[in-house]
mmCIF file of C-alpha atoms and ligand atoms in Angstrom:
data_model
loop_
_atom_site.group_PDB
_atom_site.id
_atom_site.type_symbol
_atom_site.label_atom_id
_atom_site.label_comp_id
_atom_site.label_asym_id
_atom_site.label_seq_id
_atom_site.Cartn_x
_atom_site.Cartn_y
_atom_site.Cartn_z
ATOM 1 C CA MET Z 1384 -17.712 65.231 181.085
ATOM 2 C CA PRO Z 1385 -19.528 67.968 179.186
ATOM 3 C CA GLY Z 1386 -17.590 71.238 178.950
ATOM 4 C CA ARG Z 1387 -19.010 74.411 180.527
ATOM 5 C CA LEU Z 1388 -18.639 76.129 177.175
ATOM 6 C CA ASP Z 1389 -19.841 73.354 174.826
ATOM 7 C CA GLY Z 1390 -21.387 74.905 171.719
ATOM 8 C CA LYS Z 1391 -20.138 78.363 172.327
ATOM 9 C CA VAL Z 1392 -18.085 80.284 169.725
ATOM 10 C CA ALA Z 1393 -15.719 82.909 171.250
ATOM 11 C CA ILE Z 1394 -13.541 85.665 170.045
ATOM 12 C CA VAL Z 1395 -10.633 86.578 172.331
ATOM 13 C CA THR Z 1396 -8.672 89.706 171.570
ATOM 14 C CA GLY Z 1397 -4.960 89.764 172.502
ATOM 15 C CA GLY Z 1398 -4.862 86.044 172.878
ATOM 16 C CA GLY Z 1399 -1.333 85.742 171.985
ATOM 17 C CA SER Z 1400 -0.015 86.495 175.533
ATOM 18 C CA GLY Z 1401 -0.875 86.884 179.220
ATOM 19 C CA PHE Z 1402 -4.530 86.816 180.337
ATOM 20 C CA GLY Z 1403 -5.680 86.427 176.670
ATOM 21 C CA LYS Z 1404 -3.681 83.190 176.197
ATOM 22 C CA ALA Z 1405 -4.952 81.743 179.536
ATOM 23 C CA ILE Z 1406 -8.560 82.731 178.694
ATOM 24 C CA SER Z 1407 -8.335 81.078 175.287
ATOM 25 C CA ALA Z 1408 -6.822 77.946 176.964
ATOM 26 C CA LYS Z 1409 -9.587 77.670 179.489
ATOM 27 C CA PHE Z 1410 -12.275 78.262 176.849
ATOM 28 C CA VAL Z 1411 -10.883 75.489 174.601
ATOM 29 C CA ALA Z 1412 -10.514 73.163 177.517
ATOM 30 C CA GLU Z 1413 -14.185 73.814 178.309
ATOM 31 C CA GLY Z 1414 -15.434 73.044 174.788
ATOM 32 C CA ALA Z 1415 -15.645 76.503 173.164
ATOM 33 C CA LYS Z 1416 -14.540 77.125 169.548
ATOM 34 C CA VAL Z 1417 -12.087 80.065 169.942
ATOM 35 C CA LEU Z 1418 -10.803 82.614 167.449
ATOM 36 C CA ILE Z 1419 -7.775 84.637 168.785
ATOM 37 C CA ALA Z 1420 -7.632 88.089 167.298
ATOM 38 C CA GLU Z 1421 -4.070 89.239 167.997
ATOM 39 C CA MET Z 1422 -2.046 92.174 166.583
ATOM 40 C CA HIS Z 1423 1.195 90.225 166.585
ATOM 41 C CA PRO Z 1424 0.636 87.446 164.065
ATOM 42 C CA GLU Z 1425 3.496 85.227 165.308
ATOM 43 C CA SER Z 1426 2.216 84.937 168.873
ATOM 44 C CA GLY Z 1427 -1.391 84.579 167.820
ATOM 45 C CA VAL Z 1428 -0.533 81.691 165.354
ATOM 46 C CA ALA Z 1429 1.824 79.976 167.903
ATOM 47 C CA VAL Z 1430 -0.809 80.070 170.694
ATOM 48 C CA ALA Z 1431 -3.578 78.949 168.399
ATOM 49 C CA LYS Z 1432 -1.470 75.958 167.308
ATOM 50 C CA GLU Z 1433 -0.632 75.050 170.886
ATOM 51 C CA LEU Z 1434 -4.221 75.190 172.046
ATOM 52 C CA GLY Z 1435 -5.918 73.766 168.920
ATOM 53 C CA CYS Z 1436 -7.956 76.749 168.030
ATOM 54 C CA GLU Z 1437 -7.762 79.554 165.227
ATOM 55 C CA SER Z 1438 -6.236 82.993 165.065
ATOM 56 C CA ILE Z 1439 -6.373 85.997 162.915
ATOM 57 C CA GLN Z 1440 -4.049 89.062 162.683
ATOM 58 C CA ALA Z 1441 -6.066 92.053 163.829
ATOM 59 C CA ASP Z 1442 -5.629 95.455 165.465
ATOM 60 C CA VAL Z 1443 -8.661 96.003 167.731
ATOM 61 C CA THR Z 1444 -8.488 99.775 167.146
ATOM 62 C CA LYS Z 1445 -9.460 99.494 163.502
ATOM 63 C CA ARG Z 1446 -13.043 99.068 162.312
ATOM 64 C CA ASP Z 1447 -12.186 97.071 159.162
ATOM 65 C CA HIS Z 1448 -10.171 94.646 161.247
ATOM 66 C CA TRP Z 1449 -13.300 93.909 163.451
ATOM 67 C CA GLN Z 1450 -15.211 93.272 160.251
ATOM 68 C CA LYS Z 1451 -12.616 90.830 159.235
ATOM 69 C CA VAL Z 1452 -12.683 89.074 162.591
ATOM 70 C CA LEU Z 1453 -16.390 88.682 162.620
ATOM 71 C CA GLN Z 1454 -16.358 87.293 158.953
ATOM 72 C CA LYS Z 1455 -13.601 84.802 159.972
ATOM 73 C CA SER Z 1456 -15.590 83.698 163.016
ATOM 74 C CA ILE Z 1457 -18.683 83.140 160.872
ATOM 75 C CA GLU Z 1458 -16.819 81.251 158.208
ATOM 76 C CA LEU Z 1459 -14.967 79.034 160.824
ATOM 77 C CA TYR Z 1460 -17.658 78.451 163.382
ATOM 78 C CA GLY Z 1461 -21.011 80.157 162.505
ATOM 79 C CA GLY Z 1462 -20.223 83.416 164.441
ATOM 80 C CA PRO Z 1463 -19.575 84.560 167.933
ATOM 81 C CA ASP Z 1464 -21.686 83.921 171.140
ATOM 82 C CA VAL Z 1465 -18.861 85.376 173.324
ATOM 83 C CA VAL Z 1466 -16.488 88.282 172.771
ATOM 84 C CA VAL Z 1467 -13.645 88.772 175.285
ATOM 85 C CA ASN Z 1468 -12.222 92.340 174.852
ATOM 86 C CA ASN Z 1469 -8.891 91.519 176.570
ATOM 87 C CA ALA Z 1470 -6.288 93.323 174.200
ATOM 88 C CA GLY Z 1471 -4.830 96.260 176.176
ATOM 89 C CA THR Z 1472 -1.904 98.483 176.590
ATOM 90 C CA CYS Z 1473 -0.251 100.940 178.966
ATOM 91 C CA TYR Z 1474 2.645 103.335 178.876
ATOM 92 C CA SER Z 1475 5.531 102.913 181.416
ATOM 93 C CA SER Z 1476 4.408 104.206 184.875
ATOM 94 C CA LYS Z 1477 5.422 107.815 185.204
ATOM 95 C CA PRO Z 1478 4.232 111.106 186.568
ATOM 96 C CA SER Z 1479 0.927 111.827 184.816
ATOM 97 C CA HIS Z 1480 1.980 115.192 183.434
ATOM 98 C CA GLU Z 1481 4.877 113.469 181.522
ATOM 99 C CA VAL Z 1482 2.723 111.095 179.496
ATOM 100 C CA THR Z 1483 2.872 112.071 175.764
ATOM 101 C CA ASP Z 1484 0.026 112.689 173.493
ATOM 102 C CA GLU Z 1485 0.983 109.417 171.658
ATOM 103 C CA GLU Z 1486 1.030 107.419 174.751
ATOM 104 C CA TYR Z 1487 -2.349 108.812 175.895
ATOM 105 C CA ASP Z 1488 -3.986 108.232 172.570
ATOM 106 C CA LEU Z 1489 -2.763 104.705 172.170
ATOM 107 C CA THR Z 1490 -4.005 103.805 175.665
ATOM 108 C CA MET Z 1491 -7.451 105.125 175.047
ATOM 109 C CA LEU Z 1492 -7.645 103.632 171.518
ATOM 110 C CA VAL Z 1493 -6.500 100.056 172.448
ATOM 111 C CA ASN Z 1494 -8.324 100.000 175.900
ATOM 112 C CA TYR Z 1495 -11.551 101.911 175.115
ATOM 113 C CA LYS Z 1496 -12.168 102.494 171.477
ATOM 114 C CA SER Z 1497 -11.778 98.716 170.943
ATOM 115 C CA ILE Z 1498 -14.834 98.188 173.119
ATOM 116 C CA TYR Z 1499 -16.838 100.723 171.038
ATOM 117 C CA LEU Z 1500 -15.810 99.030 167.760
ATOM 118 C CA SER Z 1501 -16.606 95.513 169.015
ATOM 119 C CA VAL Z 1502 -20.133 96.673 169.894
ATOM 120 C CA ALA Z 1503 -20.601 98.537 166.650
ATOM 121 C CA GLU Z 1504 -19.565 95.492 164.547
ATOM 122 C CA ILE Z 1505 -20.659 92.471 166.566
ATOM 123 C CA VAL Z 1506 -23.874 93.510 168.371
ATOM 124 C CA PRO Z 1507 -25.919 94.044 165.082
ATOM 125 C CA TRP Z 1508 -24.772 90.598 163.843
ATOM 126 C CA MET Z 1509 -25.717 88.967 167.279
ATOM 127 C CA LYS Z 1510 -29.089 90.621 167.355
ATOM 128 C CA GLU Z 1511 -29.855 89.223 163.962
ATOM 129 C CA ASN Z 1512 -28.335 85.706 164.205
ATOM 130 C CA LYS Z 1513 -28.092 84.569 167.865
ATOM 131 C CA LYS Z 1514 -30.413 84.330 170.804
ATOM 132 C CA GLY Z 1515 -28.070 86.289 173.064
ATOM 133 C CA GLY Z 1516 -24.410 86.828 173.669
ATOM 134 C CA SER Z 1517 -21.845 87.641 176.288
ATOM 135 C CA PHE Z 1518 -19.237 90.466 176.136
ATOM 136 C CA ILE Z 1519 -16.472 90.222 178.784
ATOM 137 C CA ASN Z 1520 -14.380 93.397 178.981
ATOM 138 C CA ILE Z 1521 -11.077 93.148 180.777
ATOM 139 C CA ALA Z 1522 -10.746 96.285 182.847
ATOM 140 C CA SER Z 1523 -8.503 96.507 185.912
ATOM 141 C CA SER Z 1524 -8.589 96.843 189.750
ATOM 142 C CA GLY Z 1525 -7.023 100.270 188.838
ATOM 143 C CA ALA Z 1526 -10.419 101.313 187.604
ATOM 144 C CA ILE Z 1527 -11.802 100.967 191.058
ATOM 145 C CA ARG Z 1528 -8.766 101.867 193.063
ATOM 146 C CA PRO Z 1529 -6.587 103.987 190.730
ATOM 147 C CA LYS Z 1530 -2.804 104.133 191.079
ATOM 148 C CA PRO Z 1531 -0.672 107.156 190.988
ATOM 149 C CA ASN Z 1532 1.611 107.359 187.829
ATOM 150 C CA LEU Z 1533 -0.922 105.146 185.980
ATOM 151 C CA THR Z 1534 -3.645 107.896 185.846
ATOM 152 C CA TRP Z 1535 -4.724 107.802 182.184
ATOM 153 C CA TYR Z 1536 -4.476 103.985 182.126
ATOM 154 C CA CYS Z 1537 -6.775 103.678 185.133
ATOM 155 C CA GLY Z 1538 -9.149 106.204 183.563
ATOM 156 C CA SER Z 1539 -9.297 104.163 180.404
ATOM 157 C CA LYS Z 1540 -10.322 101.150 182.437
ATOM 158 C CA ALA Z 1541 -12.888 103.106 184.475
ATOM 159 C CA ALA Z 1542 -14.399 103.985 181.182
ATOM 160 C CA VAL Z 1543 -14.501 100.252 180.223
ATOM 161 C CA ASN Z 1544 -16.435 99.693 183.439
ATOM 162 C CA ALA Z 1545 -18.918 102.428 182.891
ATOM 163 C CA ALA Z 1546 -19.507 101.441 179.298
ATOM 164 C CA SER Z 1547 -19.991 97.799 180.203
ATOM 165 C CA ARG Z 1548 -22.727 98.711 182.778
ATOM 166 C CA SER Z 1549 -24.510 101.047 180.347
ATOM 167 C CA LEU Z 1550 -24.276 98.465 177.525
ATOM 168 C CA ALA Z 1551 -25.665 95.799 179.884
ATOM 169 C CA GLN Z 1552 -28.845 97.825 180.390
ATOM 170 C CA GLU Z 1553 -29.086 98.808 176.677
ATOM 171 C CA TYR Z 1554 -28.921 95.305 175.222
ATOM 172 C CA ALA Z 1555 -30.557 93.278 177.910
ATOM 173 C CA THR Z 1556 -33.685 92.912 175.841
ATOM 174 C CA ASN Z 1557 -31.613 91.224 173.155
ATOM 175 C CA ASN Z 1558 -30.177 88.854 175.940
ATOM 176 C CA ILE Z 1559 -26.675 90.226 175.160
ATOM 177 C CA ARG Z 1560 -24.833 90.432 178.489
ATOM 178 C CA PHE Z 1561 -21.978 92.781 179.224
ATOM 179 C CA ASN Z 1562 -19.659 92.287 182.189
ATOM 180 C CA SER Z 1563 -16.228 93.498 183.033
ATOM 181 C CA VAL Z 1564 -13.343 91.723 184.888
ATOM 182 C CA CYS Z 1565 -11.037 93.780 187.119
ATOM 183 C CA PRO Z 1566 -7.683 91.899 187.796
ATOM 184 C CA GLN Z 1567 -4.888 92.941 190.106
ATOM 185 C CA PHE Z 1568 -1.276 93.023 189.053
ATOM 186 C CA ALA Z 1569 -0.083 89.800 187.262
ATOM 187 C CA ASP Z 1570 2.998 88.530 185.580
ATOM 188 C CA THR Z 1571 2.333 89.213 181.815
ATOM 189 C CA GLY Z 1572 3.759 91.244 178.925
ATOM 190 C CA LEU Z 1573 2.523 94.467 180.508
ATOM 191 C CA SER Z 1574 3.909 93.994 184.053
ATOM 192 C CA HIS Z 1575 7.099 96.059 183.611
ATOM 193 C CA ARG Z 1576 4.964 98.947 182.255
ATOM 194 C CA PHE Z 1577 2.810 98.946 185.394
ATOM 195 C CA LEU Z 1578 5.975 98.883 187.524
ATOM 196 C CA GLY Z 1579 7.843 101.417 185.405
ATOM 197 C CA LYS Z 1580 10.903 99.184 185.848
ATOM 198 C CA PRO Z 1581 11.920 95.562 185.216
ATOM 199 C CA ASN Z 1582 9.527 92.877 186.480
ATOM 200 C CA THR Z 1583 11.703 91.449 189.270
ATOM 201 C CA PRO Z 1584 10.707 90.122 192.771
ATOM 202 C CA GLU Z 1585 12.332 93.217 194.312
ATOM 203 C CA ASN Z 1586 10.562 95.638 192.109
ATOM 204 C CA ARG Z 1587 7.257 93.805 192.544
ATOM 205 C CA ALA Z 1588 7.479 93.838 196.386
ATOM 206 C CA TYR Z 1589 5.483 97.147 196.835
ATOM 207 C CA PHE Z 1590 2.649 95.923 194.628
ATOM 208 C CA MET Z 1591 2.564 92.585 196.429
ATOM 209 C CA SER Z 1592 2.341 94.260 199.887
ATOM 210 C CA LEU Z 1593 -0.929 95.873 198.913
ATOM 211 C CA ILE Z 1594 -2.722 92.481 198.196
ATOM 212 C CA PRO Z 1595 -4.483 90.960 201.267
ATOM 213 C CA LEU Z 1596 -4.192 87.403 199.894
ATOM 214 C CA GLY Z 1597 -0.501 87.895 199.567
ATOM 215 C CA ARG Z 1598 0.157 86.915 195.977
ATOM 216 C CA MET Z 1599 -0.089 88.292 192.468
ATOM 217 C CA THR Z 1600 -3.068 87.516 190.229
ATOM 218 C CA ASP Z 1601 -2.390 84.347 188.270
ATOM 219 C CA VAL Z 1602 -3.548 84.341 184.678
ATOM 220 C CA THR Z 1603 -5.807 81.395 185.412
ATOM 221 C CA ASP Z 1604 -7.647 83.268 188.148
ATOM 222 C CA VAL Z 1605 -8.898 85.632 185.306
ATOM 223 C CA ALA Z 1606 -9.455 82.840 182.876
ATOM 224 C CA ASN Z 1607 -11.763 81.031 185.456
ATOM 225 C CA GLY Z 1608 -13.778 84.234 185.943
ATOM 226 C CA CYS Z 1609 -14.190 84.724 182.284
ATOM 227 C CA CYS Z 1610 -15.311 81.136 181.785
ATOM 228 C CA TYR Z 1611 -18.046 81.703 184.339
ATOM 229 C CA LEU Z 1612 -19.184 84.890 182.689
ATOM 230 C CA ALA Z 1613 -19.158 83.219 179.216
ATOM 231 C CA SER Z 1614 -21.112 80.229 180.413
ATOM 232 C CA GLU Z 1615 -24.854 79.671 180.903
ATOM 233 C CA GLU Z 1616 -24.141 79.504 184.580
ATOM 234 C CA ALA Z 1617 -23.988 83.329 184.400
ATOM 235 C CA ASN Z 1618 -27.090 83.791 182.344
ATOM 236 C CA TYR Z 1619 -28.682 86.179 184.885
ATOM 237 C CA VAL Z 1620 -25.422 88.135 185.441
ATOM 238 C CA THR Z 1621 -24.997 91.328 183.471
ATOM 239 C CA GLY Z 1622 -23.653 94.785 184.206
ATOM 240 C CA THR Z 1623 -21.332 93.537 186.909
ATOM 241 C CA GLU Z 1624 -17.637 94.080 187.685
ATOM 242 C CA LEU Z 1625 -15.890 90.897 188.714
ATOM 243 C CA ILE Z 1626 -13.109 92.032 190.817
ATOM 244 C CA ILE Z 1627 -10.301 89.498 190.832
ATOM 245 C CA ASP Z 1628 -7.682 91.130 193.064
ATOM 246 C CA GLY Z 1629 -6.911 88.997 196.214
ATOM 247 C CA GLY Z 1630 -8.816 91.562 198.207
ATOM 248 C CA ARG Z 1631 -6.952 94.782 197.126
ATOM 249 C CA CYS Z 1632 -10.136 96.795 196.548
ATOM 250 C CA ALA Z 1633 -12.072 95.480 199.570
HETATM 251 N N1 NAD I 1058 -1.005 92.289 183.860
HETATM 252 C C1 NAD I 1058 -1.705 92.880 184.656
HETATM 253 O O1 NAD I 1058 -1.176 93.179 185.799
HETATM 254 C C2 NAD I 1058 -3.103 93.460 184.317
HETATM 255 C C3 NAD I 1058 -3.867 93.925 185.502
HETATM 256 C C4 NAD I 1058 -5.095 94.411 185.236
HETATM 257 C C5 NAD I 1058 -5.615 94.477 183.865
HETATM 258 N N2 NAD I 1058 -4.803 94.061 182.968
HETATM 259 C C6 NAD I 1058 -5.377 93.975 181.581
HETATM 260 O O2 NAD I 1058 -5.372 92.733 180.990
HETATM 261 C C7 NAD I 1058 -5.451 92.807 179.583
HETATM 262 C C8 NAD I 1058 -4.400 91.845 179.017
HETATM 263 O O3 NAD I 1058 -3.083 92.271 179.209
HETATM 264 P P1 NAD I 1058 -1.877 91.368 179.742
HETATM 265 O O4 NAD I 1058 -1.546 91.872 181.075
HETATM 266 O O5 NAD I 1058 -2.186 89.867 179.517
HETATM 267 O O6 NAD I 1058 -0.716 91.809 178.741
HETATM 268 P P2 NAD I 1058 0.025 91.083 177.516
HETATM 269 O O7 NAD I 1058 0.944 92.222 176.973
HETATM 270 O O8 NAD I 1058 0.724 89.929 178.012
HETATM 271 O O9 NAD I 1058 -1.087 90.827 176.564
HETATM 272 C C9 NAD I 1058 -1.891 91.734 175.747
HETATM 273 C C10 NAD I 1058 -1.929 91.194 174.375
HETATM 274 O O10 NAD I 1058 -2.812 92.202 173.641
HETATM 275 C C11 NAD I 1058 -2.257 92.283 172.287
HETATM 276 N N3 NAD I 1058 -2.496 93.620 171.781
HETATM 277 C C12 NAD I 1058 -2.053 94.836 172.182
HETATM 278 N N4 NAD I 1058 -2.595 95.785 171.485
HETATM 279 C C13 NAD I 1058 -3.440 95.211 170.570
HETATM 280 C C14 NAD I 1058 -4.249 95.630 169.457
HETATM 281 N N5 NAD I 1058 -4.285 97.029 169.116
HETATM 282 N N6 NAD I 1058 -4.952 94.760 168.718
HETATM 283 C C15 NAD I 1058 -4.877 93.513 169.022
HETATM 284 N N7 NAD I 1058 -4.089 92.931 169.926
HETATM 285 C C16 NAD I 1058 -3.372 93.894 170.813
HETATM 286 C C17 NAD I 1058 -0.672 92.195 172.592
HETATM 287 O O11 NAD I 1058 -0.068 91.815 171.420
HETATM 288 C C18 NAD I 1058 -0.631 91.089 173.633
HETATM 289 O O12 NAD I 1058 -0.731 89.747 172.966
HETATM 290 C C19 NAD I 1058 -5.169 94.131 179.257
HETATM 291 O O13 NAD I 1058 -6.394 94.778 178.892
HETATM 292 C C20 NAD I 1058 -4.552 94.866 180.474
HETATM 293 O O14 NAD I 1058 -4.884 96.215 180.528
HETATM 294 C C21 NAD I 1058 -3.536 93.507 183.116
#
């Protein structure tokens, strides 16, 4: 059976955990060559070994790290067709006036500046060397239906959606597509931050009660959506927000 991503080269940021690991696994299973760009080298290396792909230690908030990631992708596989901007962070849920300068700055740097840097470093190379490309930016259902006590996080993800739509228009003539994905609450390394307390069934109950389909997002739900957007099946899809939320934003 041919894979849906045969011949594609992908960079997945934050691939050492959660959604990023599931996206990398799906992409490898569908025939893509994947480079995981992960801040924590141990998890990046371990996941890459498990999946049969490659990893590089990189902080997505740093321009020279993006340059390193692009170079490694070129050396290994001939350079990227797909960039999944998945790495993200959040402070622990709290009243918005109590969020510190450091927490605010880190949230905006990791969630939003990373998109800017990926475009600045990868788009010129794609324009010169590929017939197109696909950027998939992981936002959040909180960008569309913001949650109290997660204000600045939700704002950073709304910025990701706005940028993705603008970039989609800007680079359409280069056949470089930009889409965002908006997941609902899932069981990952960030869950306890969204809850502001330990990720237990009792503490999750309120979040769960808001979801019409009655369950959390599974990491594979997001991986499947990303696979579609990365594939040629989606070659007429750009500037869209794929909401994967069990009906929460309906
Ligand atoms: N889990 C949820 O409920 C949920 C819901 C909506 C959106 N999201 C978004 O999904 C994305 C993935 O998060 P997750 O939930 O899988 O969490 P996670 O903590 O399991 O995974 C995030 C990964 O990103 C890496 N990372 C963090 N900062 C980085 C940096 N500066 N450079 C490189 N890598 C970095 C982490 O080391 C980690 O491996 C994030 O953008 C998050 O905002 C999560």
